[in-house]
Amino acid sequence: MDALPLLPAAGIPAADVLDGAVARLARGEVVALPTETVYGLAVRADDPAARARLAALKERAAAHPLTWHAADASAIAGAALPHLVGRIAARYWPGPLTLVVAGLEGPTSQPLSQVAGQALAADGWTGVRVPAHEGARALLAAAPFPVAATSANAHGAPPLVDAASVRALFSAEAVPLVLDGGRARLAESSTVAAIGPGRFELLREGIVSRRDLVGTGGLSIVFVCTGNTCRSPMAEGLARRALATRLGVPPSQLERLGYAVSSAGVHAGPGAPASEQAVHVLRTRGIDLSEHTSSPVRSREILAADRVYCLTEGHRRALLDLLPPGKGGHVQLLDPAGRDVPDPYGGPIEVYASTAAALSEMIGARLDSDWA
């Protein structure tokens, strides 16, 4: 069969072309489709025979995982993805990025069967792509089953970027339908990144760089109190530990994932150590504050931060006075319930311990709702 146009000049895929392509996928056939990067070979993901047919075409083991292709990012909105993956997906999907994530079972509207989930995953990690090609997304949206794909090329050969090249390489028996979406706009393979617990790894270089991913997925978080010797240093230390534990890395590796955690004081002078009580209490939690030195609030750093958490409403108002009008939406109270955290300065060690416990609970709430 000759290649059929998937995306005509009007930009609206023809209904009969979409229906025919979906029908062929439903029967277990291999369909070639365009993306903005390269052309791909697609099959029905929950059909073992179709997956085996595709593996034979690619001359690789049938157990080799495929990439699940979704019509839009909302298809996996119900999955328990890390927040940093969600931030990256929101920026780059639809687009030239394949995310390999842990623990993904499937979209809420098209749940993958157990066998399909196993076929699309390797050691619990699943590749997901939302292509930017309008015709390809229309086909994925029209299919009432999950679709998996891989690049349209012989094993080890460069990917193909137009329908004619795909048809020249694969026979009509092997690939009965080639959907012509024009020459791939980018003509370069997508970036592939594995992101999840203990892992932030670029598996394939592409248009989206590791630096781009780190800058998008990570966060700059600042805690603010009065003198930056008690509450905010404790919050900083507790937050670093909580983030590192959630991400499965040592605290020293947070910057590698794009996270910058710091603290400051609205009336702080530079260079003062954390209070002895704060150092002691956090040491009992395995956190070292002995190297902390105080920093005064600087408006440019507050403006540049993604999240700024104040320990009291007074601190929040003081920061808002430093910022241009309308630029303080990211400045909040640390306590999601809106309560102040009292200053333990001058109190006994038990007061510091109680403050640390309260801060830990508030940080846990913020971690779950937004950070990692």
Tab-separated table of C-alpha atoms in Angstrom:
chain	number	residue	atom	x	y	z
A	1	MET	CA	0.000	0.000	0.000
A	2	ASP	CA	1.208	3.489	-0.763
A	3	ALA	CA	1.626	6.018	2.010
A	4	LEU	CA	-1.596	7.769	3.025
A	5	PRO	CA	-1.573	11.432	4.048
A	6	LEU	CA	-2.174	11.792	7.772
A	7	LEU	CA	-2.040	15.555	7.992
A	8	PRO	CA	-3.297	17.461	4.943
A	9	ALA	CA	-2.646	21.121	4.331
A	10	ALA	CA	-5.725	22.091	6.334
A	11	GLY	CA	-4.133	20.522	9.398
A	12	ILE	CA	-7.099	18.249	10.212
A	13	PRO	CA	-6.556	14.496	9.784
A	14	ALA	CA	-9.164	12.879	7.558
A	15	ALA	CA	-11.599	10.736	9.523
A	16	ASP	CA	-11.368	7.811	7.099
A	17	VAL	CA	-7.564	7.767	7.389
A	18	LEU	CA	-7.709	7.778	11.174
A	19	ASP	CA	-10.413	5.107	11.249
A	20	GLY	CA	-8.441	2.914	8.880
A	21	ALA	CA	-5.247	3.288	10.874
A	22	VAL	CA	-7.007	2.476	14.146
A	23	ALA	CA	-8.595	-0.570	12.551
A	24	ARG	CA	-5.236	-1.864	11.363
A	25	LEU	CA	-3.692	-1.348	14.790
A	26	ALA	CA	-6.655	-3.124	16.352
A	27	ARG	CA	-5.987	-6.138	14.095
A	28	GLY	CA	-2.388	-6.282	15.301
A	29	GLU	CA	-0.755	-4.757	12.230
A	30	VAL	CA	2.282	-2.489	12.271
A	31	VAL	CA	1.556	1.096	11.245
A	32	ALA	CA	4.236	3.679	10.452
A	33	LEU	CA	3.419	7.164	11.713
A	34	PRO	CA	5.164	10.536	11.744
A	35	THR	CA	6.323	12.544	14.718
A	36	GLU	CA	8.061	15.892	14.816
A	37	THR	CA	11.392	14.107	15.367
A	38	VAL	CA	11.477	10.931	13.235
A	39	TYR	CA	9.043	8.358	11.864
A	40	GLY	CA	7.979	5.528	14.126
A	41	LEU	CA	6.561	2.022	13.878
A	42	ALA	CA	3.477	1.642	16.065
A	43	VAL	CA	1.483	-1.333	17.316
A	44	ARG	CA	-1.310	-2.024	19.724
A	45	ALA	CA	0.519	-2.238	23.046
A	46	ASP	CA	-1.720	-4.865	24.633
A	47	ASP	CA	-1.362	-7.314	21.714
A	48	PRO	CA	1.572	-9.715	22.279
A	49	ALA	CA	1.551	-10.902	18.654
A	50	ALA	CA	1.757	-7.327	17.389
A	51	ARG	CA	4.649	-6.564	19.721
A	52	ALA	CA	6.449	-9.716	18.557
A	53	ARG	CA	5.876	-8.725	14.931
A	54	LEU	CA	7.425	-5.323	15.589
A	55	ALA	CA	10.382	-6.870	17.433
A	56	ALA	CA	11.063	-9.117	14.436
A	57	LEU	CA	11.042	-6.086	12.131
A	58	LYS	CA	13.569	-4.367	14.381
A	59	GLU	CA	15.620	-7.566	14.718
A	60	ARG	CA	15.696	-7.435	18.485
A	61	ALA	CA	14.341	-9.464	21.392
A	62	ALA	CA	10.582	-9.449	21.823
A	63	ALA	CA	11.077	-8.543	25.492
A	64	HIS	CA	12.805	-5.274	24.578
A	65	PRO	CA	10.561	-2.533	26.006
A	66	LEU	CA	8.701	-0.193	23.686
A	67	THR	CA	7.712	3.395	24.349
A	68	TRP	CA	4.099	4.101	25.167
A	69	HIS	CA	2.853	7.019	23.053
A	70	ALA	CA	0.062	9.169	24.490
A	71	ALA	CA	-2.066	11.876	22.875
A	72	ASP	CA	-1.426	14.389	25.630
A	73	ALA	CA	0.083	14.716	29.082
A	74	SER	CA	-3.322	14.570	30.776
A	75	ALA	CA	-3.493	10.902	29.836
A	76	ILE	CA	-1.122	10.105	32.702
A	77	ALA	CA	-2.500	12.693	35.109
A	78	GLY	CA	-3.739	9.945	37.410
A	79	ALA	CA	-0.370	8.218	37.653
A	80	ALA	CA	1.734	8.690	40.760
A	81	LEU	CA	4.525	10.592	39.024
A	82	PRO	CA	7.069	12.661	40.935
A	83	HIS	CA	6.376	16.394	40.899
A	84	LEU	CA	9.656	17.089	39.122
A	85	VAL	CA	8.585	14.754	36.294
A	86	GLY	CA	5.280	16.604	36.112
A	87	ARG	CA	7.050	19.945	35.819
A	88	ILE	CA	9.245	18.635	33.010
A	89	ALA	CA	6.301	17.078	31.185
A	90	ALA	CA	4.296	20.300	31.478
A	91	ARG	CA	7.068	22.230	29.747
A	92	TYR	CA	8.197	19.809	27.042
A	93	TRP	CA	5.075	17.821	26.118
A	94	PRO	CA	3.942	17.663	23.421
A	95	GLY	CA	7.505	17.652	22.211
A	96	PRO	CA	10.790	15.838	21.531
A	97	LEU	CA	11.214	14.221	24.934
A	98	THR	CA	10.722	10.628	26.037
A	99	LEU	CA	10.480	10.246	29.806
A	100	VAL	CA	11.370	6.918	31.375
A	101	VAL	CA	9.605	6.821	34.728
A	102	ALA	CA	9.159	4.310	37.524
A	103	GLY	CA	5.929	2.716	38.640
A	104	LEU	CA	3.720	3.815	35.736
A	105	GLU	CA	0.812	1.459	35.131
A	106	GLY	CA	-1.049	3.358	32.451
A	107	PRO	CA	-3.462	6.207	31.740
A	108	THR	CA	-6.635	6.556	33.738
A	109	SER	CA	-8.836	6.390	30.653
A	110	GLN	CA	-6.901	3.588	28.903
A	111	PRO	CA	-5.497	1.319	31.617
A	112	LEU	CA	-2.758	-0.936	30.304
A	113	SER	CA	-3.414	-4.605	30.860
A	114	GLN	CA	-0.915	-6.417	33.016
A	115	VAL	CA	0.769	-8.024	30.019
A	116	ALA	CA	1.066	-4.700	28.184
A	117	GLY	CA	2.474	-3.019	31.262
A	118	GLN	CA	5.157	-5.681	31.513
A	119	ALA	CA	5.958	-5.313	27.827
A	120	LEU	CA	6.388	-1.569	28.071
A	121	ALA	CA	8.505	-1.638	31.220
A	122	ALA	CA	12.058	-2.681	32.020
A	123	ASP	CA	12.707	-3.312	35.711
A	124	GLY	CA	9.632	-1.238	36.537
A	125	TRP	CA	10.631	1.758	34.362
A	126	THR	CA	8.373	2.749	31.454
A	127	GLY	CA	9.106	5.049	28.521
A	128	VAL	CA	6.387	7.595	27.695
A	129	ARG	CA	6.222	10.062	24.818
A	130	VAL	CA	3.687	12.728	23.807
A	131	PRO	CA	4.636	13.672	20.231
A	132	ALA	CA	4.085	17.179	18.926
A	133	HIS	CA	2.894	16.091	15.468
A	134	GLU	CA	-0.832	16.931	15.286
A	135	GLY	CA	-1.697	13.995	13.073
A	136	ALA	CA	0.092	11.493	15.284
A	137	ARG	CA	-1.676	12.832	18.378
A	138	ALA	CA	-5.030	12.627	16.587
A	139	LEU	CA	-4.390	8.962	15.863
A	140	LEU	CA	-3.332	8.254	19.455
A	141	ALA	CA	-6.442	10.014	20.755
A	142	ALA	CA	-8.681	8.019	18.400
A	143	ALA	CA	-7.297	4.626	19.433
A	144	PRO	CA	-9.374	3.002	22.224
A	145	PHE	CA	-6.309	1.010	23.321
A	146	PRO	CA	-2.721	1.886	24.288
A	147	VAL	CA	-0.269	2.367	21.438
A	148	ALA	CA	3.446	1.629	21.664
A	149	ALA	CA	6.063	2.625	19.123
A	150	THR	CA	9.731	2.603	18.265
A	151	SER	CA	11.758	4.397	15.614
A	152	ALA	CA	11.181	3.334	11.999
A	153	ASN	CA	14.585	2.053	10.999
A	154	ALA	CA	16.585	-1.131	10.784
A	155	HIS	CA	18.309	-2.107	14.007
A	156	GLY	CA	21.381	0.087	14.466
A	157	ALA	CA	20.632	2.283	11.435
A	158	PRO	CA	19.760	5.997	11.541
A	159	PRO	CA	16.058	6.796	12.044
A	160	LEU	CA	13.982	7.751	8.997
A	161	VAL	CA	12.480	11.200	8.609
A	162	ASP	CA	9.974	10.857	5.729
A	163	ALA	CA	7.301	8.432	4.588
A	164	ALA	CA	9.019	7.542	1.318
A	165	SER	CA	12.105	6.284	3.179
A	166	VAL	CA	9.928	4.132	5.432
A	167	ARG	CA	8.094	2.617	2.490
A	168	ALA	CA	11.386	1.946	0.697
A	169	LEU	CA	12.776	0.064	3.703
A	170	PHE	CA	9.772	-1.993	4.799
A	171	SER	CA	7.576	-4.098	2.560
A	172	ALA	CA	3.810	-3.635	2.433
A	173	GLU	CA	3.476	-7.054	4.041
A	174	ALA	CA	5.629	-6.044	7.014
A	175	VAL	CA	4.194	-2.550	7.385
A	176	PRO	CA	0.798	-2.462	5.656
A	177	LEU	CA	0.179	1.218	6.311
A	178	VAL	CA	2.538	4.193	6.226
A	179	LEU	CA	0.948	7.461	7.301
A	180	ASP	CA	2.557	10.410	5.551
A	181	GLY	CA	2.835	13.475	7.764
A	182	GLY	CA	5.483	15.174	5.681
A	183	ARG	CA	9.166	15.363	6.468
A	184	ALA	CA	9.829	15.262	10.195
A	185	ARG	CA	10.221	18.881	11.244
A	186	LEU	CA	13.145	18.331	13.614
A	187	ALA	CA	14.676	15.300	11.870
A	188	GLU	CA	16.448	14.293	15.076
A	189	SER	CA	15.685	11.639	17.671
A	190	SER	CA	13.961	12.716	20.861
A	191	THR	CA	15.852	13.144	24.103
A	192	VAL	CA	15.347	10.147	26.397
A	193	ALA	CA	15.676	10.753	30.139
A	194	ALA	CA	15.083	8.382	33.047
A	195	ILE	CA	13.823	10.324	36.051
A	196	GLY	CA	12.646	8.852	39.322
A	197	PRO	CA	13.800	7.642	42.736
A	198	GLY	CA	17.579	7.781	42.818
A	199	ARG	CA	17.827	8.422	39.092
A	200	PHE	CA	18.175	11.449	36.837
A	201	GLU	CA	19.888	10.042	33.787
A	202	LEU	CA	20.060	11.137	30.160
A	203	LEU	CA	19.779	7.908	28.161
A	204	ARG	CA	19.944	9.539	24.752
A	205	GLU	CA	21.132	12.962	23.722
A	206	GLY	CA	18.623	15.080	21.835
A	207	ILE	CA	17.326	18.584	21.388
A	208	VAL	CA	16.398	18.909	25.064
A	209	SER	CA	19.594	18.972	27.131
A	210	ARG	CA	20.205	17.640	30.618
A	211	ARG	CA	20.701	21.212	31.755
A	212	ASP	CA	17.250	22.083	30.393
A	213	LEU	CA	15.677	19.170	32.263
A	214	VAL	CA	17.432	19.949	35.546
A	215	GLY	CA	16.480	23.607	35.340
A	216	THR	CA	12.842	22.755	34.679
A	217	GLY	CA	12.368	19.873	37.101
A	218	GLY	CA	14.261	21.212	40.100
A	219	LEU	CA	13.337	24.013	42.460
A	220	SER	CA	15.017	26.862	44.294
A	221	ILE	CA	13.595	26.855	47.835
A	222	VAL	CA	14.321	29.525	50.465
A	223	PHE	CA	13.264	29.551	54.133
A	224	VAL	CA	13.076	32.904	55.913
A	225	CYS	CA	12.948	33.792	59.610
A	226	THR	CA	14.331	36.724	61.619
A	227	GLY	CA	18.016	36.156	62.332
A	228	ASN	CA	18.655	32.990	60.278
A	229	THR	CA	20.176	31.204	63.261
A	230	CYS	CA	17.293	29.045	64.576
A	231	ARG	CA	14.092	28.364	62.656
A	232	SER	CA	15.094	28.862	59.041
A	233	PRO	CA	18.413	26.942	59.310
A	234	MET	CA	16.546	24.057	60.919
A	235	ALA	CA	13.939	24.213	58.149
A	236	GLU	CA	16.683	24.223	55.525
A	237	GLY	CA	18.392	21.185	57.016
A	238	LEU	CA	15.147	19.271	57.457
A	239	ALA	CA	14.036	20.108	53.910
A	240	ARG	CA	17.314	18.962	52.395
A	241	ARG	CA	17.059	15.646	54.220
A	242	ALA	CA	13.391	15.156	53.279
A	243	LEU	CA	13.998	15.964	49.613
A	244	ALA	CA	17.042	13.701	49.403
A	245	THR	CA	15.156	10.821	50.998
A	246	ARG	CA	12.207	11.222	48.615
A	247	LEU	CA	14.468	11.451	45.560
A	248	GLY	CA	16.659	8.561	46.661
A	249	VAL	CA	19.944	10.498	46.662
A	250	PRO	CA	22.341	11.815	49.325
A	251	PRO	CA	21.677	15.458	50.310
A	252	SER	CA	24.936	16.399	48.606
A	253	GLN	CA	23.426	15.312	45.271
A	254	LEU	CA	20.372	17.586	45.364
A	255	GLU	CA	22.034	20.252	43.221
A	256	ARG	CA	22.641	17.642	40.527
A	257	LEU	CA	18.873	17.271	40.268
A	258	GLY	CA	18.280	21.003	40.107
A	259	TYR	CA	17.310	21.597	43.747
A	260	ALA	CA	18.797	24.539	45.637
A	261	VAL	CA	17.742	24.809	49.297
A	262	SER	CA	18.826	27.801	51.392
A	263	SER	CA	17.722	30.095	54.203
A	264	ALA	CA	17.960	33.764	55.162
A	265	GLY	CA	16.770	36.234	57.785
A	266	VAL	CA	14.908	39.523	57.412
A	267	HIS	CA	17.083	41.048	60.176
A	268	ALA	CA	20.118	38.785	59.836
A	269	GLY	CA	23.696	39.884	59.689
A	270	PRO	CA	26.129	37.870	57.606
A	271	GLY	CA	28.246	35.057	59.026
A	272	ALA	CA	26.607	34.174	62.355
A	273	PRO	CA	26.494	30.456	63.253
A	274	ALA	CA	23.333	28.522	63.949
A	275	SER	CA	22.361	28.508	67.608
A	276	GLU	CA	23.863	25.750	69.726
A	277	GLN	CA	20.402	24.387	70.506
A	278	ALA	CA	19.449	24.231	66.816
A	279	VAL	CA	22.694	22.445	65.999
A	280	HIS	CA	22.143	19.971	68.831
A	281	VAL	CA	18.520	19.172	67.997
A	282	LEU	CA	19.214	18.558	64.328
A	283	ARG	CA	22.275	16.487	65.171
A	284	THR	CA	19.958	14.100	66.993
A	285	ARG	CA	18.128	13.760	63.652
A	286	GLY	CA	21.357	13.060	61.771
A	287	ILE	CA	21.568	16.546	60.230
A	288	ASP	CA	24.699	18.697	60.588
A	289	LEU	CA	24.166	22.463	60.986
A	290	SER	CA	27.643	23.177	62.325
A	291	GLU	CA	28.809	24.807	59.083
A	292	HIS	CA	25.777	27.081	58.731
A	293	THR	CA	26.366	30.845	58.637
A	294	SER	CA	23.586	33.390	58.553
A	295	SER	CA	22.606	35.395	55.469
A	296	PRO	CA	20.459	38.522	55.202
A	297	VAL	CA	17.497	38.528	52.841
A	298	ARG	CA	18.351	39.863	49.376
A	299	SER	CA	15.471	40.871	47.160
A	300	ARG	CA	17.068	39.548	43.962
A	301	GLU	CA	17.461	36.088	45.507
A	302	ILE	CA	13.877	36.109	46.726
A	303	LEU	CA	12.698	37.113	43.252
A	304	ALA	CA	14.767	34.366	41.629
A	305	ALA	CA	13.529	31.588	43.949
A	306	ASP	CA	10.737	29.216	42.938
A	307	ARG	CA	9.369	28.818	46.474
A	308	VAL	CA	9.918	31.108	49.489
A	309	TYR	CA	8.593	29.948	52.857
A	310	CYS	CA	8.332	32.372	55.760
A	311	LEU	CA	8.090	31.262	59.356
A	312	THR	CA	5.625	34.004	60.343
A	313	GLU	CA	3.200	36.382	58.686
A	314	GLY	CA	5.452	39.247	59.774
A	315	HIS	CA	8.309	37.763	57.773
A	316	ARG	CA	6.062	37.370	54.754
A	317	ARG	CA	4.921	40.999	54.909
A	318	ALA	CA	8.525	42.161	55.263
A	319	LEU	CA	9.498	40.278	52.095
A	320	LEU	CA	6.524	41.597	50.144
A	321	ASP	CA	7.621	45.127	51.023
A	322	LEU	CA	10.983	44.401	49.375
A	323	LEU	CA	9.516	43.074	46.123
A	324	PRO	CA	7.910	44.896	43.199
A	325	PRO	CA	4.094	44.882	43.241
A	326	GLY	CA	2.620	41.612	42.048
A	327	LYS	CA	5.910	39.692	42.294
A	328	GLY	CA	5.351	37.953	45.634
A	329	GLY	CA	2.993	35.147	44.700
A	330	HIS	CA	5.657	32.566	45.484
A	331	VAL	CA	6.193	33.924	49.014
A	332	GLN	CA	4.106	31.900	51.468
A	333	LEU	CA	3.939	30.801	55.072
A	334	LEU	CA	5.638	27.467	55.592
A	335	ASP	CA	2.676	26.118	57.524
A	336	PRO	CA	-0.011	25.140	54.977
A	337	ALA	CA	-2.572	25.942	57.674
A	338	GLY	CA	-1.319	29.534	57.803
A	339	ARG	CA	0.009	29.522	61.377
A	340	ASP	CA	3.185	31.223	62.587
A	341	VAL	CA	6.086	29.160	63.873
A	342	PRO	CA	7.115	30.702	67.230
A	343	ASP	CA	10.745	31.675	67.724
A	344	PRO	CA	12.521	29.221	70.090
A	345	TYR	CA	15.411	31.660	70.654
A	346	GLY	CA	16.406	31.734	74.326
A	347	GLY	CA	14.239	28.737	75.192
A	348	PRO	CA	15.308	25.342	76.549
A	349	ILE	CA	16.310	22.474	74.324
A	350	GLU	CA	12.808	21.000	74.581
A	351	VAL	CA	11.382	24.070	72.849
A	352	TYR	CA	13.868	23.682	70.004
A	353	ALA	CA	12.979	20.001	69.709
A	354	SER	CA	9.284	20.877	69.548
A	355	THR	CA	10.013	23.512	66.891
A	356	ALA	CA	11.991	20.999	64.822
A	357	ALA	CA	9.129	18.502	65.021
A	358	ALA	CA	6.634	21.133	63.855
A	359	LEU	CA	8.914	22.218	61.015
A	360	SER	CA	9.390	18.612	59.931
A	361	GLU	CA	5.631	18.091	59.710
A	362	MET	CA	5.119	21.271	57.675
A	363	ILE	CA	7.975	20.387	55.334
A	364	GLY	CA	6.486	16.932	54.826
A	365	ALA	CA	3.229	18.515	53.751
A	366	ARG	CA	4.982	20.810	51.287
A	367	LEU	CA	7.073	17.933	49.961
A	368	ASP	CA	4.004	15.848	49.228
A	369	SER	CA	2.045	18.670	47.643
A	370	ASP	CA	4.629	20.259	45.379
A	371	TRP	CA	8.346	19.597	45.605
A	372	ALA	CA	9.581	16.168	44.580
